[in-house]
Coordinates of C-alpha atoms (C1' of nucleotides) in Angstrom, one line a residue:
Chain H
M1 CA 0.0 0.0 0.0
A2 CA 1.1 3.5 -0.7
D3 CA 0.2 4.5 2.8
D4 CA 2.9 2.1 4.2
K5 CA 5.4 4.1 2.3
R6 CA 4.2 7.6 3.1
L7 CA 5.2 9.5 6.2
T8 CA 2.6 11.2 8.3
P9 CA 2.5 14.7 6.7
R10 CA 3.7 17.5 8.9
S11 CA 0.5 19.4 8.5
E12 CA -1.5 16.5 9.9
S13 CA 0.5 16.1 13.0
F14 CA 4.0 17.5 13.5
S15 CA 4.8 15.2 16.4
A16 CA 3.6 12.1 14.6
W17 CA 5.7 13.1 11.6
Y18 CA 8.7 13.5 13.9
N19 CA 8.3 10.1 15.5
D20 CA 7.8 8.6 12.0
V21 CA 10.6 10.2 10.3
V22 CA 13.2 9.6 13.0
Q23 CA 12.5 5.9 12.8
R24 CA 12.0 5.6 9.1
A25 CA 15.1 7.5 8.4
E26 CA 16.9 5.0 10.6
L27 CA 18.2 7.6 12.9
A28 CA 17.1 5.8 16.1
D29 CA 14.7 3.3 17.5
Y30 CA 13.0 2.7 20.8
S31 CA 14.9 0.4 23.2
P32 CA 13.8 -2.2 25.7
V33 CA 14.9 0.3 28.4
R34 CA 12.2 2.7 29.2
G35 CA 13.0 6.2 28.1
C36 CA 16.2 5.2 26.4
M37 CA 16.9 5.0 22.7
V38 CA 19.1 3.1 20.3
I39 CA 21.0 5.4 18.0
R40 CA 21.3 3.6 14.7
P41 CA 24.3 3.8 12.3
W42 CA 22.9 6.6 10.1
G43 CA 22.0 8.7 13.2
Y44 CA 25.2 7.9 15.0
A45 CA 27.3 8.9 12.0
I46 CA 25.5 12.3 11.9
W47 CA 26.3 12.7 15.6
E48 CA 29.9 11.7 15.0
L49 CA 30.2 14.4 12.4
M50 CA 28.7 16.9 14.8
Q51 CA 31.2 15.8 17.4
Q52 CA 34.1 16.2 15.0
G53 CA 33.0 19.7 14.0
L54 CA 32.5 20.8 17.6
D55 CA 35.7 19.1 18.9
G56 CA 37.7 21.1 16.3
L57 CA 36.2 24.3 17.6
F58 CA 36.9 23.4 21.2
K59 CA 40.5 22.7 20.4
E60 CA 40.8 25.9 18.5
T61 CA 39.6 27.8 21.6
G62 CA 42.2 26.1 23.7
H63 CA 40.3 23.2 25.3
E64 CA 41.5 19.6 25.9
N65 CA 39.4 16.4 26.3
A66 CA 39.5 14.3 29.4
Y67 CA 37.2 11.7 30.9
F68 CA 35.6 11.5 34.4
P69 CA 33.7 8.6 36.0
L70 CA 30.1 7.7 35.2
L71 CA 29.3 7.3 38.9
I72 CA 29.4 10.2 41.3
P73 CA 29.2 9.8 45.1
M74 CA 25.9 11.0 46.3
S75 CA 27.5 13.3 48.8
F76 CA 29.2 15.2 46.0
I77 CA 25.9 16.0 44.3
E78 CA 24.4 17.1 47.6
R79 CA 27.2 19.5 48.3
E80 CA 26.0 22.4 46.2
K81 CA 22.5 23.3 47.5
E82 CA 20.9 24.7 44.4
H83 CA 22.4 22.0 42.3
V84 CA 21.0 19.1 44.2
E85 CA 17.6 20.7 44.4
G86 CA 17.6 21.0 40.6
F87 CA 18.6 17.4 39.9
K88 CA 17.1 15.4 42.8
P89 CA 14.0 14.3 41.0
E90 CA 15.8 13.0 38.0
L91 CA 18.7 11.1 39.6
A92 CA 19.2 7.4 39.0
V93 CA 21.0 5.9 42.0
V94 CA 23.3 2.8 42.2
S95 CA 22.7 1.4 45.7
H96 CA 24.2 -2.1 45.3
A97 CA 27.4 -3.5 43.7
G98 CA 29.5 -6.5 44.2
G99 CA 26.5 -8.3 45.7
R100 CA 26.0 -6.0 48.6
E101 CA 24.6 -2.7 49.5
L102 CA 27.1 0.2 49.1
D103 CA 27.9 2.3 52.2
E104 CA 27.4 5.4 50.1
P105 CA 25.2 5.2 47.0
Y106 CA 26.5 6.5 43.7
V107 CA 24.4 8.6 41.3
V108 CA 24.7 8.0 37.6
R109 CA 26.0 11.4 36.4
P110 CA 23.2 13.8 35.4
T111 CA 26.1 16.2 34.7
S112 CA 29.6 16.3 36.1
E113 CA 30.3 19.6 37.8
T114 CA 30.8 18.1 41.2
I115 CA 33.2 15.3 40.4
I116 CA 35.1 17.5 38.0
Y117 CA 35.6 20.4 40.3
S118 CA 36.6 18.0 43.1
M119 CA 39.4 16.9 40.9
Y120 CA 40.3 20.4 39.8
A121 CA 40.7 21.2 43.5
K122 CA 43.4 18.6 43.6
W123 CA 45.2 19.8 40.4
V124 CA 45.1 23.5 40.9
Q125 CA 47.4 25.2 43.4
S126 CA 48.6 28.4 41.7
Y127 CA 47.3 31.0 39.3
R128 CA 49.8 29.4 37.0
D129 CA 47.7 26.3 36.8
L130 CA 44.8 28.4 35.4
P131 CA 42.9 28.6 33.3
L132 CA 42.1 24.9 33.2
L133 CA 40.0 24.2 30.1
L134 CA 38.7 20.7 29.8
N135 CA 35.9 19.0 27.9
Q136 CA 34.5 15.5 28.1
W137 CA 32.3 13.6 25.6
C138 CA 30.1 11.2 27.5
N139 CA 26.7 10.0 28.3
V140 CA 24.5 11.3 31.1
M141 CA 21.3 10.1 32.7
R142 CA 18.3 12.1 33.9
W143 CA 15.2 10.2 34.8
E144 CA 12.6 11.8 32.6
L145 CA 8.9 11.4 32.9
R146 CA 8.1 11.9 29.3
T147 CA 10.7 11.1 26.6
R148 CA 11.0 11.6 22.9
L149 CA 13.7 10.3 20.6
F150 CA 16.7 12.7 20.7
L151 CA 14.7 15.6 22.2
R152 CA 14.4 14.1 25.7
T153 CA 15.6 10.7 26.6
S154 CA 16.7 9.5 30.0
E155 CA 20.2 8.7 28.8
F156 CA 21.7 11.0 26.2
L157 CA 25.1 11.7 24.7
W158 CA 26.7 15.1 25.0
Q159 CA 29.8 17.0 25.7
E160 CA 30.3 19.0 28.9
G161 CA 33.0 21.7 29.1
H162 CA 34.3 22.7 32.5
T163 CA 36.7 25.5 33.0
A164 CA 38.4 27.1 36.0
H165 CA 39.7 30.7 35.9
A166 CA 41.6 33.1 38.1
T167 CA 39.2 36.0 37.6
R168 CA 35.5 36.5 37.4
E169 CA 35.9 38.5 34.1
E170 CA 37.8 35.7 32.4
A171 CA 35.2 33.1 33.4
E172 CA 32.3 35.3 32.2
E173 CA 34.1 35.8 29.0
E174 CA 34.6 32.1 28.6
A175 CA 30.9 31.4 29.1
R176 CA 30.1 34.0 26.5
R177 CA 32.7 32.7 24.1
M178 CA 31.4 29.1 24.2
L179 CA 27.9 30.3 23.6
G180 CA 29.2 31.9 20.5
V181 CA 30.9 28.7 19.5
Y182 CA 27.6 26.8 19.8
R183 CA 25.9 29.4 17.7
Q184 CA 28.6 29.3 15.1
F185 CA 28.6 25.6 15.0
Q186 CA 24.8 25.3 14.6
E187 CA 24.9 27.8 11.8
D188 CA 28.0 26.6 10.0
W189 CA 27.4 22.9 10.3
I190 CA 23.7 22.2 11.0
A191 CA 22.4 25.3 9.1
M192 CA 20.3 25.8 12.2
P193 CA 20.4 29.5 13.1
P194 CA 19.5 30.0 16.8
V195 CA 18.8 33.1 18.8
S196 CA 21.3 33.5 21.6
G197 CA 20.9 35.2 25.0
L198 CA 20.7 35.1 28.7
K199 CA 18.3 32.8 30.6
S200 CA 15.9 34.3 33.2
E201 CA 16.5 33.3 36.9
S202 CA 13.8 30.7 36.8
E203 CA 15.2 29.0 33.7
K204 CA 18.8 29.0 34.6
F205 CA 20.9 25.9 35.4
A206 CA 20.8 24.7 39.0
G207 CA 24.0 25.9 40.6
A208 CA 24.8 28.6 38.0
V209 CA 25.1 32.3 38.6
R210 CA 24.0 32.9 35.0
S211 CA 23.0 30.7 32.2
Y212 CA 23.0 31.5 28.5
S213 CA 21.5 29.4 25.7
V214 CA 21.0 29.2 22.0
E215 CA 17.4 28.7 21.1
A216 CA 16.4 27.4 17.7
L217 CA 12.9 27.7 16.3
M218 CA 11.5 24.5 14.9
Q219 CA 9.1 24.1 12.0
D220 CA 6.1 23.8 14.3
N221 CA 7.2 27.1 15.8
R222 CA 8.2 25.7 19.2
A223 CA 11.6 26.6 20.5
L224 CA 14.4 24.1 21.1
Q225 CA 17.1 24.9 23.7
A226 CA 19.9 23.6 21.6
G227 CA 22.9 24.5 23.8
T228 CA 23.7 26.1 27.2
S229 CA 26.6 27.8 28.7
H230 CA 26.9 28.7 32.3
F231 CA 28.8 31.1 34.4
L232 CA 29.1 29.3 37.7
G233 CA 30.8 32.0 39.7
Q234 CA 32.5 30.4 42.7
N235 CA 29.5 28.2 43.7
F236 CA 31.3 25.0 43.1
S237 CA 34.8 26.1 43.8
R238 CA 33.7 27.0 47.3
Q239 CA 32.0 23.7 47.9
F240 CA 34.9 21.7 46.6
G241 CA 37.8 23.8 47.9
L242 CA 39.0 24.7 44.4
T243 CA 41.4 27.4 45.5
F244 CA 44.6 28.8 44.1
Q245 CA 47.3 31.2 45.2
S246 CA 47.2 34.4 43.3
E247 CA 50.1 36.4 42.0
E248 CA 49.9 38.5 45.1
G249 CA 50.1 35.4 47.3
R250 CA 46.5 35.4 48.4
E251 CA 44.4 32.2 48.5
E252 CA 41.4 32.7 46.2
H253 CA 38.5 30.5 44.9
A254 CA 38.6 29.8 41.2
W255 CA 35.8 31.0 38.9
N256 CA 34.1 28.3 36.8
T257 CA 32.1 27.8 33.7
S258 CA 30.3 24.8 32.2
W259 CA 28.7 24.4 28.8
G260 CA 27.1 21.6 26.9
V261 CA 25.3 20.4 23.8
S262 CA 23.8 17.0 23.2
T263 CA 22.3 14.6 20.8
R264 CA 19.3 16.8 21.0
M265 CA 20.8 18.7 18.1
V266 CA 20.0 15.7 15.9
G267 CA 16.4 16.3 16.8
G268 CA 16.9 19.9 16.0
M269 CA 18.3 19.1 12.6
V270 CA 15.3 16.9 11.9
M271 CA 12.7 19.6 12.9
T272 CA 14.6 22.4 11.2
H273 CA 15.0 20.9 7.7
G274 CA 12.9 17.8 7.3
D275 CA 9.9 17.7 4.9
D276 CA 7.1 15.2 4.1
N277 CA 9.6 13.1 2.2
G278 CA 12.0 12.6 5.0
I279 CA 14.8 14.3 6.8
V280 CA 17.3 16.6 5.2
V281 CA 20.8 16.3 6.4
P282 CA 22.9 19.5 5.9
P283 CA 26.0 18.6 3.8
R284 CA 28.6 19.2 6.5
I285 CA 27.1 16.7 8.8
A286 CA 25.9 14.2 6.2
P287 CA 27.6 10.8 6.5
A288 CA 27.0 10.5 2.7
Q289 CA 27.0 13.8 0.9
V290 CA 26.5 12.1 -2.4
V291 CA 24.8 8.8 -3.0
I292 CA 25.6 7.3 -6.3
V293 CA 22.7 5.2 -7.6
P294 CA 23.9 3.0 -10.5
I295 CA 21.3 1.9 -13.1
W296 CA 21.5 -1.1 -15.4
R297 CA 19.6 -3.6 -17.3
T298 CA 21.9 -6.3 -18.5
D299 CA 24.8 -7.9 -16.7
A300 CA 27.2 -6.3 -19.1
Q301 CA 25.7 -2.9 -18.3
R302 CA 26.0 -3.7 -14.6
V303 CA 29.7 -4.3 -14.9
L304 CA 30.2 -1.2 -16.9
V305 CA 28.1 1.1 -14.8
L306 CA 29.6 -0.1 -11.5
E307 CA 33.0 0.5 -12.9
E308 CA 32.2 4.0 -13.8
A309 CA 30.5 4.5 -10.4
D310 CA 33.6 3.3 -8.6
R311 CA 35.8 5.6 -10.6
F312 CA 33.5 8.6 -10.0
R313 CA 33.4 7.8 -6.3
D314 CA 37.2 7.6 -6.0
Q315 CA 37.5 11.0 -7.7
L316 CA 35.0 12.5 -5.4
V317 CA 36.6 11.1 -2.4
A318 CA 39.9 12.5 -3.6
A319 CA 38.1 15.9 -3.8
G320 CA 37.1 15.5 -0.1
V321 CA 33.5 14.5 -0.7
R322 CA 31.8 11.8 1.4
V323 CA 30.3 9.3 -1.1
R324 CA 28.4 6.1 -1.0
I325 CA 27.4 3.8 -3.9
D326 CA 24.1 2.0 -3.5
A327 CA 24.8 -1.1 -5.5
R328 CA 22.1 -3.3 -4.0
D329 CA 20.6 -5.6 -6.6
H330 CA 17.2 -6.3 -5.1
L331 CA 15.9 -2.8 -5.3
N332 CA 15.2 -0.9 -8.4
P333 CA 16.5 2.7 -8.8
G334 CA 13.2 4.3 -7.8
A335 CA 13.1 2.5 -4.5
K336 CA 16.6 3.7 -3.8
F337 CA 15.7 7.3 -4.7
Y338 CA 12.9 7.3 -2.1
E339 CA 15.0 5.7 0.5
W340 CA 17.9 8.2 0.3
E341 CA 15.4 11.0 0.2
R342 CA 13.9 9.7 3.4
K343 CA 17.4 9.5 4.9
G344 CA 18.2 13.0 3.7
A345 CA 21.4 12.5 1.7
P346 CA 22.1 15.9 0.2
F347 CA 22.8 14.8 -3.3
R348 CA 22.0 11.8 -5.5
A349 CA 24.1 11.0 -8.6
E350 CA 22.5 8.7 -11.1
I351 CA 24.8 6.8 -13.4
G352 CA 23.2 4.6 -16.1
P353 CA 24.3 3.2 -19.4
R354 CA 23.2 6.4 -21.2
D355 CA 25.4 8.4 -18.8
V356 CA 28.3 6.2 -19.2
A357 CA 28.0 6.6 -23.0
K358 CA 27.9 10.4 -22.7
G359 CA 30.4 10.7 -19.8
Q360 CA 27.8 12.4 -17.7
V361 CA 26.0 12.1 -14.4
V362 CA 22.5 13.1 -13.4
L363 CA 22.6 15.1 -10.2
A364 CA 19.5 15.6 -8.0
R365 CA 19.6 17.7 -4.9
R366 CA 17.6 16.6 -1.8
V367 CA 15.8 20.0 -1.9
P368 CA 15.6 20.6 -5.7
F369 CA 17.8 23.3 -7.2
S370 CA 14.5 25.0 -8.2
S371 CA 11.0 24.0 -9.0
S372 CA 11.9 23.9 -12.7
E373 CA 15.2 22.1 -12.2
R374 CA 14.8 18.9 -10.4
K375 CA 17.8 17.2 -12.0
R376 CA 21.0 18.6 -13.4
F377 CA 22.8 16.9 -16.2
L378 CA 26.6 17.4 -15.9
S379 CA 29.6 16.0 -17.5
R380 CA 31.7 14.0 -15.1
E381 CA 34.4 16.6 -15.0
E382 CA 31.9 19.3 -14.3
A383 CA 30.2 17.3 -11.6
L384 CA 33.6 16.7 -10.0
A385 CA 34.6 20.3 -10.2
T386 CA 31.4 21.8 -8.9
L387 CA 30.2 19.3 -6.3
P388 CA 32.2 20.9 -3.4
A389 CA 30.7 24.3 -4.3
L390 CA 27.2 22.7 -4.7
L391 CA 27.5 21.3 -1.2
D392 CA 28.4 24.7 0.2
A393 CA 25.6 26.3 -1.8
F394 CA 23.1 23.8 -0.5
H395 CA 24.3 24.5 3.1
E396 CA 23.8 28.2 2.5
D397 CA 20.3 27.7 1.0
L398 CA 19.3 25.6 4.0
L399 CA 20.7 28.2 6.4
E400 CA 19.0 31.1 4.6
G401 CA 15.7 29.2 4.5
A402 CA 15.8 28.4 8.2
R403 CA 16.7 32.0 9.0
A404 CA 13.9 33.4 6.9
R405 CA 11.5 31.0 8.6
R406 CA 12.7 32.1 12.0
E407 CA 12.3 35.8 11.2
A408 CA 8.9 35.3 9.6
N409 CA 7.8 33.7 12.8
S410 CA 9.3 36.3 15.1
H411 CA 6.9 38.8 16.5
R412 CA 8.4 42.0 17.9
G413 CA 7.1 44.9 19.8
I414 CA 4.3 43.1 21.6
S415 CA 3.3 44.7 24.8
D416 CA -0.2 43.3 25.5
L417 CA -0.7 39.9 27.2
G418 CA -3.8 39.1 25.3
E419 CA -1.9 39.8 22.1
L420 CA 0.9 37.5 23.2
K421 CA -1.5 34.7 23.9
E422 CA -3.3 35.3 20.6
I423 CA -0.1 35.1 18.6
L424 CA 1.0 31.9 20.4
D425 CA -2.4 30.3 20.0
A426 CA -2.4 31.2 16.3
G427 CA 0.8 29.2 16.0
G428 CA 3.2 32.0 16.4
G429 CA 6.9 31.4 17.2
L430 CA 9.1 33.7 19.1
V431 CA 7.4 36.7 20.6
Y432 CA 9.5 39.6 21.8
T433 CA 8.1 41.7 24.7
G434 CA 9.3 44.0 27.4
W435 CA 9.8 42.6 30.9
S436 CA 10.3 44.2 34.3
G437 CA 12.4 41.3 35.5
D438 CA 9.8 40.4 38.1
P439 CA 9.6 36.6 38.4
D440 CA 5.9 36.8 39.4
V441 CA 5.1 38.4 36.1
E442 CA 7.1 35.7 34.3
E443 CA 5.1 33.0 36.2
R444 CA 1.8 34.6 35.5
V445 CA 2.5 34.9 31.8
K446 CA 3.7 31.4 31.7
Q447 CA 0.5 30.1 33.3
A448 CA -1.6 32.2 30.9
T449 CA 0.2 31.3 27.7
R450 CA 2.1 28.0 28.3
A451 CA 5.1 29.8 26.9
T452 CA 8.3 30.5 28.7
I453 CA 11.0 33.1 28.5
R454 CA 13.5 31.5 26.2
V455 CA 16.1 34.2 26.4
I456 CA 16.8 37.8 27.1
P457 CA 18.2 38.1 23.6
D458 CA 21.7 39.3 22.8
D459 CA 22.0 42.7 21.2
E460 CA 22.2 41.2 17.8
F461 CA 18.7 39.7 18.2
A462 CA 17.2 42.5 20.2
S463 CA 14.5 44.7 18.5
S464 CA 15.7 47.9 17.1
S465 CA 13.5 49.9 19.4
R466 CA 13.7 48.7 23.0
P467 CA 10.3 48.0 24.5
S468 CA 9.2 50.4 27.2
R469 CA 6.3 48.5 28.6
C470 CA 6.5 45.3 30.6
I471 CA 4.2 42.5 29.3
G472 CA 2.7 42.3 32.8
G473 CA 2.2 46.1 33.0
G474 CA 4.4 48.9 34.2
A475 CA 7.8 49.7 32.9
A476 CA 10.1 47.3 31.1
K477 CA 13.7 46.8 32.2
M478 CA 14.6 44.5 29.3
E479 CA 13.4 42.7 26.3
V480 CA 12.6 39.0 26.4
A481 CA 11.7 36.4 23.8
W482 CA 8.8 34.1 24.6
A483 CA 7.9 30.8 23.0
R484 CA 6.4 27.4 23.7
A485 CA 9.3 25.1 24.0
Y486 CA 10.4 21.5 23.8
Chain E
rC1 C1' 0.8 11.9 38.2
rG2 C1' -4.3 13.4 35.4
rG3 C1' -6.9 12.7 30.5
rG4 C1' -7.1 9.9 25.8
rG5 C1' -5.6 5.8 22.7
rC6 C1' -3.3 1.1 21.7
rG7 C1' -1.1 -4.0 22.6
rU8 C1' -2.8 -9.9 17.1
rG9 C1' 4.0 -12.9 12.3
rG10 C1' 9.6 -7.9 11.4
rC11 C1' 6.1 -3.3 10.3
rG12 C1' 1.0 -1.4 9.5
rC13 C1' -3.7 -3.3 10.4
rA14 C1' -8.6 -6.4 10.2
rG15 C1' -11.0 -10.0 13.2
rC16 C1' -13.5 -8.8 19.2
rC17 C1' -19.8 -6.0 19.4
rC18 C1' -22.5 -11.6 18.1
rG19 C1' -17.0 -17.3 21.4
rG20 C1' -15.9 -22.5 17.3
rU21 C1' -8.9 -22.5 17.1
rA22 C1' -6.2 -16.5 12.9
rG23 C1' -6.4 -13.2 8.1
rC24 C1' -4.9 -8.9 4.8
rG25 C1' -1.1 -5.3 2.9
rC26 C1' 4.0 -4.3 3.2
rG27 C1' 8.6 -6.7 4.4
rC28 C1' 11.5 -11.5 4.4
rC29 C1' 13.3 -16.4 1.8
rU30 C1' 13.9 -19.3 -3.2
rG31 C1' 13.5 -19.2 -8.5
rC32 C1' 12.7 -16.8 -13.2
rU33 C1' 11.8 -12.2 -15.6
rU34 C1' 12.9 -7.1 -14.4
rU35 C1' 15.8 -2.2 -13.1
rG36 C1' 16.1 6.0 -15.7
rG37 C1' 10.8 7.5 -9.5
rG38 C1' 8.5 2.7 -4.5
rA39 C1' 9.0 -4.1 -10.2
rG40 C1' 6.0 -8.8 -11.9
rC41 C1' 4.9 -13.9 -11.5
rA42 C1' 5.3 -18.5 -9.0
rG43 C1' 6.5 -21.1 -4.7
rG44 C1' 7.7 -20.6 0.7
rA45 C1' 9.0 -19.3 5.9
rG46 C1' 7.2 -16.8 10.0
rG47 C1' 2.1 -15.8 15.3
rU48 C1' 2.2 -19.1 23.3
rC49 C1' -3.3 -13.0 19.7
rG50 C1' 1.0 -8.2 26.0
rC51 C1' 0.9 -11.1 31.0
rC52 C1' -1.9 -13.7 35.0
rG53 C1' -6.4 -15.5 36.5
rG54 C1' -11.7 -16.5 35.8
rU55 C1' -16.4 -17.9 32.9
rU56 C1' -17.2 -21.8 29.1
rC57 C1' -17.3 -28.3 26.1
rG58 C1' -14.4 -24.4 23.6
rA59 C1' -11.6 -17.6 24.5
rA60 C1' -7.8 -13.2 20.1
rU61 C1' -13.2 -12.5 21.1
rC62 C1' -16.7 -12.3 27.5
rC63 C1' -15.2 -10.9 32.9
rG64 C1' -11.3 -9.3 36.7
rG65 C1' -6.4 -7.9 37.7
rC66 C1' -1.6 -6.6 36.2
rC67 C1' 2.2 -4.9 32.7
rG68 C1' 3.9 -2.1 28.6
rC69 C1' 3.8 1.6 24.8
rC70 C1' 2.1 6.0 22.2
rC71 C1' -0.4 10.9 22.3
rC72 C1' -2.2 15.4 25.1
rG73 C1' -1.3 18.3 29.9
rA74 C1' 2.1 19.4 35.3
rC75 C1' 8.7 19.0 35.6
rC76 C1' 13.2 19.2 32.1
rA77 C1' 19.7 19.4 27.8

RNA sequence: CGGGGCGUGGCGCAGCCCGGUAGCGCGCCUGCUUUGGGAGCAGGAGGUCGCCGGUUCGAAUCCGGCCGCCCCGACCA
């Protein structure tokens, strides 16, 4: 039946579409463990490319990778008051090991501030040991009530950067710098342009002095917190005795930051670029940027076509393009076209007997070049010479499309609560209003609209005229962006 | 945790109301023919009907309990 092959259209149910497409694109599957997912090879390869891109940026900004234990003594988590309050409900605890009950239970890390800063305390003596700039790639566990593949699972993969600095200014700068790295990465690799800014008090990380985030607007106009960066002040260094001797010989507490992005970005990619035919993987994170589909009738043609496909692949690989040949014999070409569209490969190159004869390839882009140009016929030399540029151009088109969608769904200068609610109920995305900074107002608006303050936007995203009225009445002290969020 | 829905070959479903020992599509296997947008024909494999108990000569179907999953709301990267 045709219906077996179709995905639930986005217009029918965006969340059903998401669940469908994540599984049918073979990104991930549900696991026997409640709330946990299995990331399948295609999805994992995308994550690996994200990791590579980010890891490069971390290294460029002076960070090194390390690894800390999965299990954290319960007493560590409990040391920072705000921190434990924030995480208590979602901790998974190991109480038994080696066949007996442990004297002190361990928690499966929900995040690693405590164990990492306890080690930093051991390693840092002098201002000369600072800054200490480490990152770790790992899994974490937060017991979630309601889970969704990639967007919220009990176990997820992420990176967490943890830094220690001699001065407050330097740590604050680091937190801002890494927020910028996330933004840059999401634009340059995922073609997902977020809005960056400061979190409100109620939305900040448990244990932080200040939290920043990048918020991306999905196709259903809900916001996705796609990365966070925290200025931790001296909260953890005080609890873990992370001190150093300053140049002047005084003992001082170090200043910390932490920052992380997770496999949630894969979900963000899906909901930013996907369409009713499947996901769209932006070129720089596509495990196969070009999929060659060979076409043949006879055995002789098969040999000839596959030979040409191999040669073309080798040439593309030499040009730095990630290529895959789909030589499966039990599927006809049409079936392969649909499959790779579902899985979001940026380009498909068809090579059949006619193309071999003419020395050409037929190139199709996952999102067509234009409505009138669904396929491009290129000589092999041309294809080879232009593909790297075509990949870049596709990235730019995706980024521009996503940015245009974000802007089209951003509503500025809203000062009336009724209007805010109206916009949100009509499916509006990011709504910019004034705010006094009063948490009671924030809570009241949240109750009334089911939206939250996503960020106090950075200057670049702020409205050209600063709002004077607070959404809850009275004078505004700042501008905030509201949205319903994942 | 509240509301809704669903558990039947790998996937999607029908059968349940009205009990009689399981069927359809897709997928899978074998063979032949095919292959430029989801191939055709022929043959074949595959199911303790979520679990436990009850009613009955007999339960996928009726009754009770339990478990699990999905969706919508309260908390969260």
